[in-house]
Tab-separated table of C-alpha atoms in Angstrom:
chain	number	residue	atom	x	y	z
A	49	MET	CA	3.775	44.114	101.192
A	50	PRO	CA	0.453	45.911	101.540
A	51	LYS	CA	-0.618	46.609	105.064
A	52	PHE	CA	-4.182	47.249	106.156
A	53	PRO	CA	-4.307	48.110	109.907
A	54	LEU	CA	-8.051	47.563	110.325
A	55	LEU	CA	-8.998	47.609	113.994
A	56	SER	CA	-12.099	45.924	115.375
A	57	LEU	CA	-13.344	49.188	116.849
A	58	LEU	CA	-12.889	50.925	113.505
A	59	SER	CA	-14.739	48.084	111.775
A	60	ALA	CA	-17.762	48.561	113.997
A	61	LEU	CA	-17.702	52.304	113.409
A	62	LEU	CA	-17.490	51.831	109.659
A	63	VAL	CA	-20.463	49.481	109.711
A	64	ALA	CA	-22.527	52.066	111.547
A	65	VAL	CA	-21.557	54.760	109.036
A	66	LEU	CA	-22.322	52.424	106.159
A	67	ALA	CA	-25.705	51.582	107.593
A	68	ALA	CA	-26.595	55.245	107.918
A	69	CYS	CA	-25.518	55.947	104.354
A	70	ALA	CA	-27.499	52.974	103.039
A	71	GLY	CA	-30.588	53.895	105.024
A	72	THR	CA	-30.557	50.594	106.925
A	73	ASN	CA	-30.507	49.711	110.591
A	74	VAL	CA	-27.406	47.549	110.842
A	75	ALA	CA	-26.291	46.337	114.226
A	76	SER	CA	-22.540	45.890	114.575
A	77	ASN	CA	-22.747	42.211	115.439
A	78	ALA	CA	-20.247	40.677	113.063
A	79	PRO	CA	-19.704	36.950	113.692
A	80	ALA	CA	-16.217	37.401	115.088
A	81	THR	CA	-15.968	37.886	118.833
A	82	PRO	CA	-15.594	41.604	119.657
A	83	GLY	CA	-11.942	42.401	120.102
A	84	ALA	CA	-10.804	39.249	118.288
A	85	PRO	CA	-8.602	39.662	115.216
A	86	SER	CA	-10.334	39.657	111.836
A	87	LEU	CA	-9.214	37.897	108.685
A	88	ALA	CA	-7.964	41.196	107.245
A	89	GLU	CA	-6.007	41.962	110.412
A	90	VAL	CA	-4.394	38.530	110.603
A	91	TYR	CA	-3.020	38.823	107.051
A	92	ALA	CA	-2.455	42.595	107.015
A	93	ASP	CA	1.334	42.264	106.770
A	94	ASN	CA	1.094	39.702	103.969
A	95	PHE	CA	-1.612	40.650	101.462
A	96	TYR	CA	-5.038	42.198	101.110
A	97	ILE	CA	-8.024	39.947	101.790
A	98	GLY	CA	-10.681	40.744	99.209
A	99	ALA	CA	-14.293	39.884	98.486
A	100	ALA	CA	-16.483	40.246	95.416
A	101	VAL	CA	-19.565	42.362	96.124
A	102	ASN	CA	-22.903	42.423	94.326
A	103	ALA	CA	-25.740	44.887	93.829
A	104	ARG	CA	-27.502	43.910	97.063
A	105	GLN	CA	-24.443	44.808	99.085
A	106	ILE	CA	-23.699	47.964	97.112
A	107	SER	CA	-27.270	49.181	97.616
A	108	GLY	CA	-27.210	48.364	101.343
A	109	ARG	CA	-29.890	45.644	101.216
A	110	ASP	CA	-27.567	42.825	102.320
A	111	THR	CA	-26.770	44.132	105.793
A	112	ALA	CA	-25.259	40.844	106.977
A	113	GLY	CA	-22.865	40.813	104.035
A	114	LEU	CA	-21.899	44.418	104.707
A	115	ARG	CA	-21.065	43.607	108.323
A	116	LEU	CA	-18.717	40.861	107.174
A	117	LEU	CA	-17.194	43.106	104.541
A	118	ALA	CA	-16.377	45.749	107.147
A	119	SER	CA	-15.111	43.295	109.735
A	120	ASP	CA	-13.003	40.834	107.752
A	121	PHE	CA	-11.985	42.194	104.350
A	122	SER	CA	-9.611	44.882	103.132
A	123	SER	CA	-10.296	44.878	99.386
A	124	ILE	CA	-13.358	44.708	97.136
A	125	THR	CA	-14.041	43.657	93.551
A	126	PRO	CA	-17.360	44.208	91.754
A	127	GLU	CA	-19.004	40.946	90.776
A	128	ASN	CA	-20.923	42.310	87.766
A	129	VAL	CA	-21.746	46.023	87.966
A	130	MET	CA	-18.689	47.211	86.023
A	131	LYS	CA	-18.855	44.703	83.178
A	132	TRP	CA	-19.366	46.280	79.759
A	133	GLU	CA	-23.035	45.309	79.218
A	134	GLU	CA	-23.901	46.644	82.668
A	135	ILE	CA	-22.058	49.940	82.625
A	136	GLN	CA	-22.362	50.834	78.880
A	137	PRO	CA	-25.360	49.011	77.381
A	138	GLY	CA	-25.475	51.309	74.331
A	139	PRO	CA	-22.807	53.178	72.350
A	140	ASP	CA	-23.852	56.485	73.906
A	141	THR	CA	-25.474	55.156	77.089
A	142	TYR	CA	-23.741	54.789	80.449
A	143	THR	CA	-25.382	53.580	83.663
A	144	TRP	CA	-23.265	54.835	86.535
A	145	GLU	CA	-25.472	54.390	89.605
A	146	LEU	CA	-24.299	50.979	90.835
A	147	ALA	CA	-20.695	51.476	89.714
A	148	ASP	CA	-20.547	54.807	91.519
A	149	GLY	CA	-22.110	53.183	94.573
A	150	TYR	CA	-19.510	50.420	94.469
A	151	VAL	CA	-16.605	52.876	94.462
A	152	GLU	CA	-18.228	54.941	97.224
A	153	LEU	CA	-18.648	51.771	99.311
A	154	GLY	CA	-14.963	50.963	98.954
A	155	GLU	CA	-14.007	54.486	99.893
A	156	ARG	CA	-16.238	54.511	102.975
A	157	LEU	CA	-14.646	51.292	104.185
A	158	ASP	CA	-11.112	52.377	103.199
A	159	MET	CA	-10.710	49.336	100.939
A	160	TRP	CA	-8.234	48.541	98.180
A	161	ILE	CA	-10.685	48.972	95.287
A	162	ILE	CA	-10.535	46.817	92.155
A	163	GLY	CA	-12.245	47.628	88.851
A	164	HIS	CA	-13.513	44.541	86.995
A	165	THR	CA	-13.277	44.473	84.007
A	166	LEU	CA	-12.573	46.797	81.067
A	167	VAL	CA	-12.211	44.294	78.191
A	168	TRP	CA	-13.780	40.816	78.214
A	169	HIS	CA	-15.321	38.638	75.524
A	170	SER	CA	-18.332	37.765	77.701
A	171	GLN	CA	-21.176	39.956	78.981
A	172	LEU	CA	-20.713	42.279	76.030
A	173	PRO	CA	-23.625	44.252	74.554
A	174	ALA	CA	-24.650	43.261	71.024
A	175	TYR	CA	-23.372	46.465	69.442
A	176	VAL	CA	-19.826	45.466	70.454
A	177	ARG	CA	-20.171	41.699	70.079
A	178	GLU	CA	-21.475	41.956	66.501
A	179	THR	CA	-19.009	44.570	65.219
A	180	THR	CA	-16.871	43.457	62.290
A	181	ASP	CA	-15.323	46.775	61.259
A	182	PRO	CA	-11.859	47.258	62.862
A	183	ASP	CA	-12.098	51.043	63.037
A	184	GLN	CA	-15.503	50.884	64.699
A	185	LEU	CA	-14.467	48.251	67.246
A	186	ARG	CA	-11.278	50.154	68.048
A	187	ALA	CA	-13.339	53.296	68.576
A	188	TYR	CA	-15.752	51.463	70.887
A	189	MET	CA	-12.887	50.090	72.965
A	190	GLU	CA	-11.118	53.447	73.152
A	191	ASP	CA	-14.279	55.263	74.218
A	192	HIS	CA	-15.155	52.619	76.803
A	193	ILE	CA	-11.744	52.482	78.454
A	194	ARG	CA	-11.166	56.230	78.437
A	195	THR	CA	-14.612	56.961	79.814
A	196	VAL	CA	-14.851	54.248	82.479
A	197	ALA	CA	-11.237	54.180	83.666
A	198	GLY	CA	-11.066	57.960	83.413
A	199	ARG	CA	-14.192	58.466	85.532
A	200	TYR	CA	-12.636	56.578	88.452
A	201	ALA	CA	-9.019	57.659	88.010
A	202	GLY	CA	-7.499	58.258	91.422
A	203	ARG	CA	-10.318	56.338	93.138
A	204	ILE	CA	-9.923	52.778	91.840
A	205	ASP	CA	-6.615	51.242	92.931
A	206	GLY	CA	-6.332	48.428	90.380
A	207	TRP	CA	-8.090	47.539	87.110
A	208	ASP	CA	-8.564	44.116	85.565
A	209	VAL	CA	-7.864	45.626	82.164
A	210	LEU	CA	-8.174	42.361	80.248
A	211	ASN	CA	-10.057	39.250	81.343
A	212	GLU	CA	-9.800	35.677	80.030
A	213	ALA	CA	-8.135	36.341	76.678
A	214	LEU	CA	-6.470	32.911	76.404
A	215	ASN	CA	-7.507	29.365	75.517
A	216	GLU	CA	-6.432	26.397	77.630
A	217	ASP	CA	-3.473	25.703	75.339
A	218	GLY	CA	-2.189	29.244	75.787
A	219	SER	CA	-3.310	30.481	72.374
A	220	TYR	CA	-5.417	33.605	72.007
A	221	ARG	CA	-9.146	33.169	72.491
A	222	GLU	CA	-11.106	33.870	69.287
A	223	SER	CA	-13.012	36.761	70.843
A	224	VAL	CA	-14.494	39.556	68.772
A	225	PHE	CA	-11.539	41.709	69.826
A	226	TYR	CA	-8.936	39.214	68.625
A	227	LYS	CA	-10.764	38.244	65.434
A	228	VAL	CA	-11.240	41.855	64.367
A	229	LEU	CA	-8.163	43.583	65.801
A	230	GLY	CA	-5.570	40.826	66.332
A	231	GLU	CA	-3.220	40.766	69.322
A	232	GLN	CA	-2.716	44.504	68.968
A	233	TYR	CA	-5.960	44.996	70.905
A	234	ILE	CA	-4.142	43.766	74.038
A	235	VAL	CA	-1.422	46.388	73.683
A	236	ASP	CA	-3.992	49.075	72.919
A	237	ALA	CA	-6.208	48.170	75.880
A	238	PHE	CA	-3.388	48.438	78.409
A	239	ARG	CA	-1.998	51.601	76.832
A	240	LEU	CA	-5.427	53.263	76.929
A	241	ALA	CA	-5.956	52.225	80.548
A	242	ALA	CA	-2.543	53.564	81.540
A	243	GLU	CA	-3.332	56.902	79.902
A	244	ALA	CA	-6.812	57.163	81.425
A	245	ALA	CA	-5.772	56.105	84.929
A	246	PRO	CA	-2.024	56.729	85.262
A	247	ASN	CA	-1.863	56.027	89.006
A	248	THR	CA	-3.931	52.839	88.913
A	249	GLN	CA	-2.399	49.363	88.808
A	250	LEU	CA	-3.190	47.385	85.647
A	251	TYR	CA	-3.791	43.632	85.645
A	252	TYR	CA	-4.419	40.661	83.392
A	253	ASN	CA	-6.935	38.221	84.941
A	254	ASP	CA	-7.765	34.636	83.905
A	255	TYR	CA	-8.696	31.163	85.151
A	256	ASN	CA	-6.681	27.915	85.096
A	257	LEU	CA	-3.448	29.883	85.165
A	258	ASN	CA	-1.881	27.028	87.081
A	259	ASN	CA	-1.922	24.927	83.874
A	260	PRO	CA	1.539	24.824	82.250
A	261	GLN	CA	0.320	25.535	78.698
A	262	LYS	CA	-1.848	28.448	79.726
A	263	ARG	CA	0.989	29.711	81.907
A	264	GLN	CA	3.147	30.006	78.828
A	265	GLY	CA	0.400	32.017	77.154
A	266	VAL	CA	0.331	34.477	80.036
A	267	LEU	CA	4.100	34.827	79.988
A	268	ARG	CA	3.898	35.574	76.266
A	269	LEU	CA	1.164	38.171	76.884
A	270	VAL	CA	3.171	39.910	79.611
A	271	LYS	CA	6.240	39.953	77.369
A	272	LEU	CA	4.168	41.407	74.512
A	273	LEU	CA	3.180	44.347	76.685
A	274	GLN	CA	6.639	44.842	78.144
A	275	ASP	CA	8.301	44.663	74.723
A	276	ASN	CA	5.909	47.378	73.521
A	277	GLY	CA	6.738	49.600	76.485
A	278	VAL	CA	3.234	49.244	77.933
A	279	ARG	CA	2.700	48.949	81.669
A	280	ILE	CA	1.286	45.807	83.273
A	281	ASP	CA	1.493	45.629	87.062
A	282	GLY	CA	0.085	42.232	87.885
A	283	VAL	CA	-1.447	38.914	86.904
A	284	GLY	CA	-4.651	37.755	88.562
A	285	MET	CA	-4.880	33.978	88.959
A	286	GLN	CA	-8.545	33.100	89.318
A	287	GLY	CA	-8.883	30.507	92.077
A	288	HIS	CA	-11.978	28.607	90.971
A	289	TYR	CA	-10.647	25.422	92.530
A	290	ASN	CA	-12.088	22.242	94.051
A	291	LEU	CA	-11.291	20.013	96.995
A	292	ASN	CA	-8.806	17.893	95.029
A	293	GLY	CA	-7.182	20.235	92.588
A	294	PRO	CA	-5.297	21.863	91.157
A	295	PRO	CA	-2.126	20.541	92.767
A	296	ILE	CA	-0.455	23.043	95.090
A	297	ALA	CA	2.805	22.533	93.196
A	298	GLU	CA	1.184	23.745	89.949
A	299	VAL	CA	-0.185	26.871	91.611
A	300	GLU	CA	3.225	27.559	93.135
A	301	ALA	CA	5.019	27.111	89.814
A	302	SER	CA	2.735	29.675	88.178
A	303	ILE	CA	3.134	32.203	90.995
A	304	ASP	CA	6.905	31.900	90.626
A	305	ALA	CA	6.771	32.185	86.829
A	306	TYR	CA	4.598	35.306	86.798
A	307	ALA	CA	6.574	36.964	89.580
A	308	GLY	CA	9.704	36.262	87.558
A	309	THR	CA	8.522	38.717	84.898
A	310	GLY	CA	8.601	41.521	87.463
A	311	VAL	CA	4.831	41.831	88.017
A	312	ASN	CA	2.782	41.209	91.139
A	313	VAL	CA	0.517	38.186	91.503
A	314	MET	CA	-3.037	38.235	92.845
A	315	ILE	CA	-5.203	35.244	93.710
A	316	THR	CA	-8.587	36.364	92.420
A	317	GLU	CA	-12.092	34.883	92.414
A	318	LEU	CA	-11.130	32.244	94.984
A	319	ASP	CA	-13.763	29.626	95.845
A	320	LEU	CA	-13.788	25.857	96.375
A	321	THR	CA	-16.648	23.963	94.785
A	322	THR	CA	-17.905	21.046	96.874
A	323	LEU	CA	-20.216	19.495	94.267
A	324	PRO	CA	-19.623	16.795	91.631
A	325	ASN	CA	-18.696	17.854	88.134
A	326	PRO	CA	-19.219	14.784	85.899
A	327	TRP	CA	-18.287	16.595	82.699
A	328	ASP	CA	-14.817	17.218	84.026
A	329	LEU	CA	-15.053	20.895	83.148
A	330	ASP	CA	-12.075	23.196	83.422
A	331	GLY	CA	-12.202	26.785	84.521
A	332	ALA	CA	-15.089	29.174	84.657
A	333	ASP	CA	-16.662	29.636	81.233
A	334	VAL	CA	-19.924	31.330	82.200
A	335	ASN	CA	-21.571	30.244	78.937
A	336	GLN	CA	-21.700	26.602	80.033
A	337	ASP	CA	-24.960	25.369	81.565
A	338	PHE	CA	-26.471	21.943	82.248
A	339	GLU	CA	-29.778	20.520	83.375
A	340	ASN	CA	-30.081	19.839	87.095
A	341	SER	CA	-30.358	16.364	88.614
A	342	PRO	CA	-30.547	15.131	92.243
A	343	GLU	CA	-27.246	13.268	91.855
A	344	MET	CA	-25.519	16.521	91.053
A	345	ASN	CA	-26.924	18.312	94.120
A	346	PRO	CA	-25.977	15.966	96.993
A	347	TYR	CA	-26.104	18.478	99.885
A	348	PRO	CA	-29.329	20.513	99.499
A	349	ASP	CA	-29.993	20.583	103.240
A	350	GLY	CA	-26.513	21.025	104.667
A	351	LEU	CA	-22.909	19.946	104.394
A	352	PRO	CA	-21.573	16.888	106.270
A	353	ASP	CA	-18.927	17.673	108.874
A	354	SER	CA	-16.409	15.527	107.005
A	355	VAL	CA	-16.744	17.699	103.900
A	356	SER	CA	-16.535	20.891	105.954
A	357	THR	CA	-13.219	19.662	107.316
A	358	LYS	CA	-11.978	18.908	103.795
A	359	ILE	CA	-12.822	22.482	102.769
A	360	ALA	CA	-10.945	23.817	105.790
A	361	ASP	CA	-7.926	21.636	105.001
A	362	ARG	CA	-7.881	22.792	101.386
A	363	TYR	CA	-8.132	26.486	102.280
A	364	ALA	CA	-5.356	26.024	104.835
A	365	ASP	CA	-3.088	24.379	102.256
A	366	LEU	CA	-3.701	27.188	99.774
A	367	PHE	CA	-3.161	29.988	102.296
A	368	ASP	CA	-0.014	28.284	103.525
A	369	LEU	CA	1.288	28.569	99.955
A	370	PHE	CA	0.183	32.200	99.659
A	371	LEU	CA	1.995	33.028	102.895
A	372	ARG	CA	5.181	31.395	101.648
A	373	LYS	CA	4.885	33.469	98.472
A	374	ASP	CA	3.784	36.729	100.046
A	375	GLU	CA	6.652	38.659	98.465
A	376	ALA	CA	4.886	38.050	95.142
A	377	VAL	CA	1.229	37.681	96.201
A	378	THR	CA	-0.292	41.059	97.047
A	379	ARG	CA	-4.004	40.156	97.261
A	380	VAL	CA	-6.238	37.137	97.843
A	381	THR	CA	-9.863	37.791	96.844
A	382	LEU	CA	-12.786	35.469	97.607
A	383	TRP	CA	-15.449	35.409	94.863
A	384	GLY	CA	-18.278	36.414	97.159
A	385	ILE	CA	-18.836	37.010	100.839
A	386	ASN	CA	-21.054	34.063	101.826
A	387	ASP	CA	-22.396	30.836	100.345
A	388	ALA	CA	-25.778	32.358	99.523
A	389	GLN	CA	-24.069	34.763	97.133
A	390	THR	CA	-21.804	32.370	95.244
A	391	TRP	CA	-22.222	32.032	91.486
A	392	LEU	CA	-21.514	28.313	91.914
A	393	ASN	CA	-25.079	27.775	93.119
A	394	ASN	CA	-26.041	28.220	89.455
A	395	TRP	CA	-22.994	27.048	87.482
A	396	PRO	CA	-22.590	24.708	85.705
A	397	ILE	CA	-26.068	23.574	86.850
A	398	ARG	CA	-28.723	25.984	88.031
A	399	GLY	CA	-30.374	25.677	91.436
A	400	ARG	CA	-27.740	23.687	93.281
A	401	THR	CA	-26.572	24.293	96.855
A	402	ASN	CA	-22.840	24.897	96.970
A	403	TYR	CA	-20.579	25.718	99.930
A	404	PRO	CA	-17.387	27.266	98.499
A	405	LEU	CA	-16.694	30.306	100.716
A	406	LEU	CA	-15.654	31.092	104.298
A	407	PHE	CA	-19.111	32.130	105.586
A	408	ASP	CA	-22.317	30.112	105.319
A	409	ARG	CA	-25.700	31.203	103.984
A	410	GLU	CA	-26.528	32.931	107.272
A	411	SER	CA	-23.167	34.758	107.198
A	412	ARG	CA	-21.768	32.661	110.032
A	413	PRO	CA	-18.062	31.769	109.979
A	414	LYS	CA	-17.276	28.228	108.874
A	415	GLU	CA	-14.571	25.833	109.971
A	416	ALA	CA	-12.375	27.063	107.114
A	417	TYR	CA	-12.586	30.640	108.414
A	418	ASP	CA	-11.511	29.572	111.910
A	419	ARG	CA	-8.622	27.580	110.449
A	420	LEU	CA	-7.326	30.586	108.510
A	421	LEU	CA	-7.428	32.792	111.602
A	422	THR	CA	-4.977	30.491	113.365
A	423	LEU	CA	-2.912	29.273	110.418
A	424	LYS	CA	-0.010	31.658	111.046
A	425	ASP	CA	0.225	30.493	114.671
A	426	ASN	CA	0.883	26.886	113.659
């Protein structure tokens, strides 16, 4: 299992270095009591504890978030800055500043660095999204993967090569890549990534991978790559969960199934929505959006203690499973550092106040954080 021996003293030192590099005056006053174990330290012998970071943290503007990152996490994933439309907005145009800053941040903090994501149907620039010629689309994909993965070869530890390529029934999503290139694009994407970054782990990442039908689709995808002699090192199970579901047994069954193919399993994009979802939506399709209403935003001024306890209970149940499966699970990544950052404030309804992470809007530890610190002692 991965081990990340992050000491509290080292955390404080790293924060000070980070502050100097970012040109900010950051005091090393992380919420945890000085000398107390951090989240990363508690789980160091089990799996990496990751967080998604955004442009404000990469640029050094979110000093509170950076303190938490240094004190309690051992892995980072970029929330948006490495997605295709951000990093290559035109066929011959690359914007490296934030992506370079992200990798440099991970290196300064000695993190396990994830690249997210090389091929995805969403957040694509128009020149890719509207391509109908197979040779042209193949050339775009080859150039993008070789250039981006190649630039960070030896610096990024794991790439989400392919993101959300399946429908809920396990069939292939009708993305531009699948419609124009067929399932061969999956084989080509992983082969190109392996060539461009031979020492980097390569992952498939998707949501609702606890669902039995979608699970079968992932198993078919992994087998496709393995049968073609193409390397895949892990499956990322996005954990966009809620207080009532999915059932722990379903999550466990999927972890076991994916591990059975010989790949590692990561819990990625973990958060627990606390708000009502009357449309009974599944997953995390970022193209869905709905008009706000007071009934759908029940906690604008703070979360009741009873709900905070439910969040803590749910996180404890999930981490108890991850600990039992730590031979397969190599990383657990929260999709954000604190509640102010979470994408769930604006999805599926904009302007709501959600509470899905371990630190509140002021970067203070929540009941769920305290529960996870002591879970292994119980």
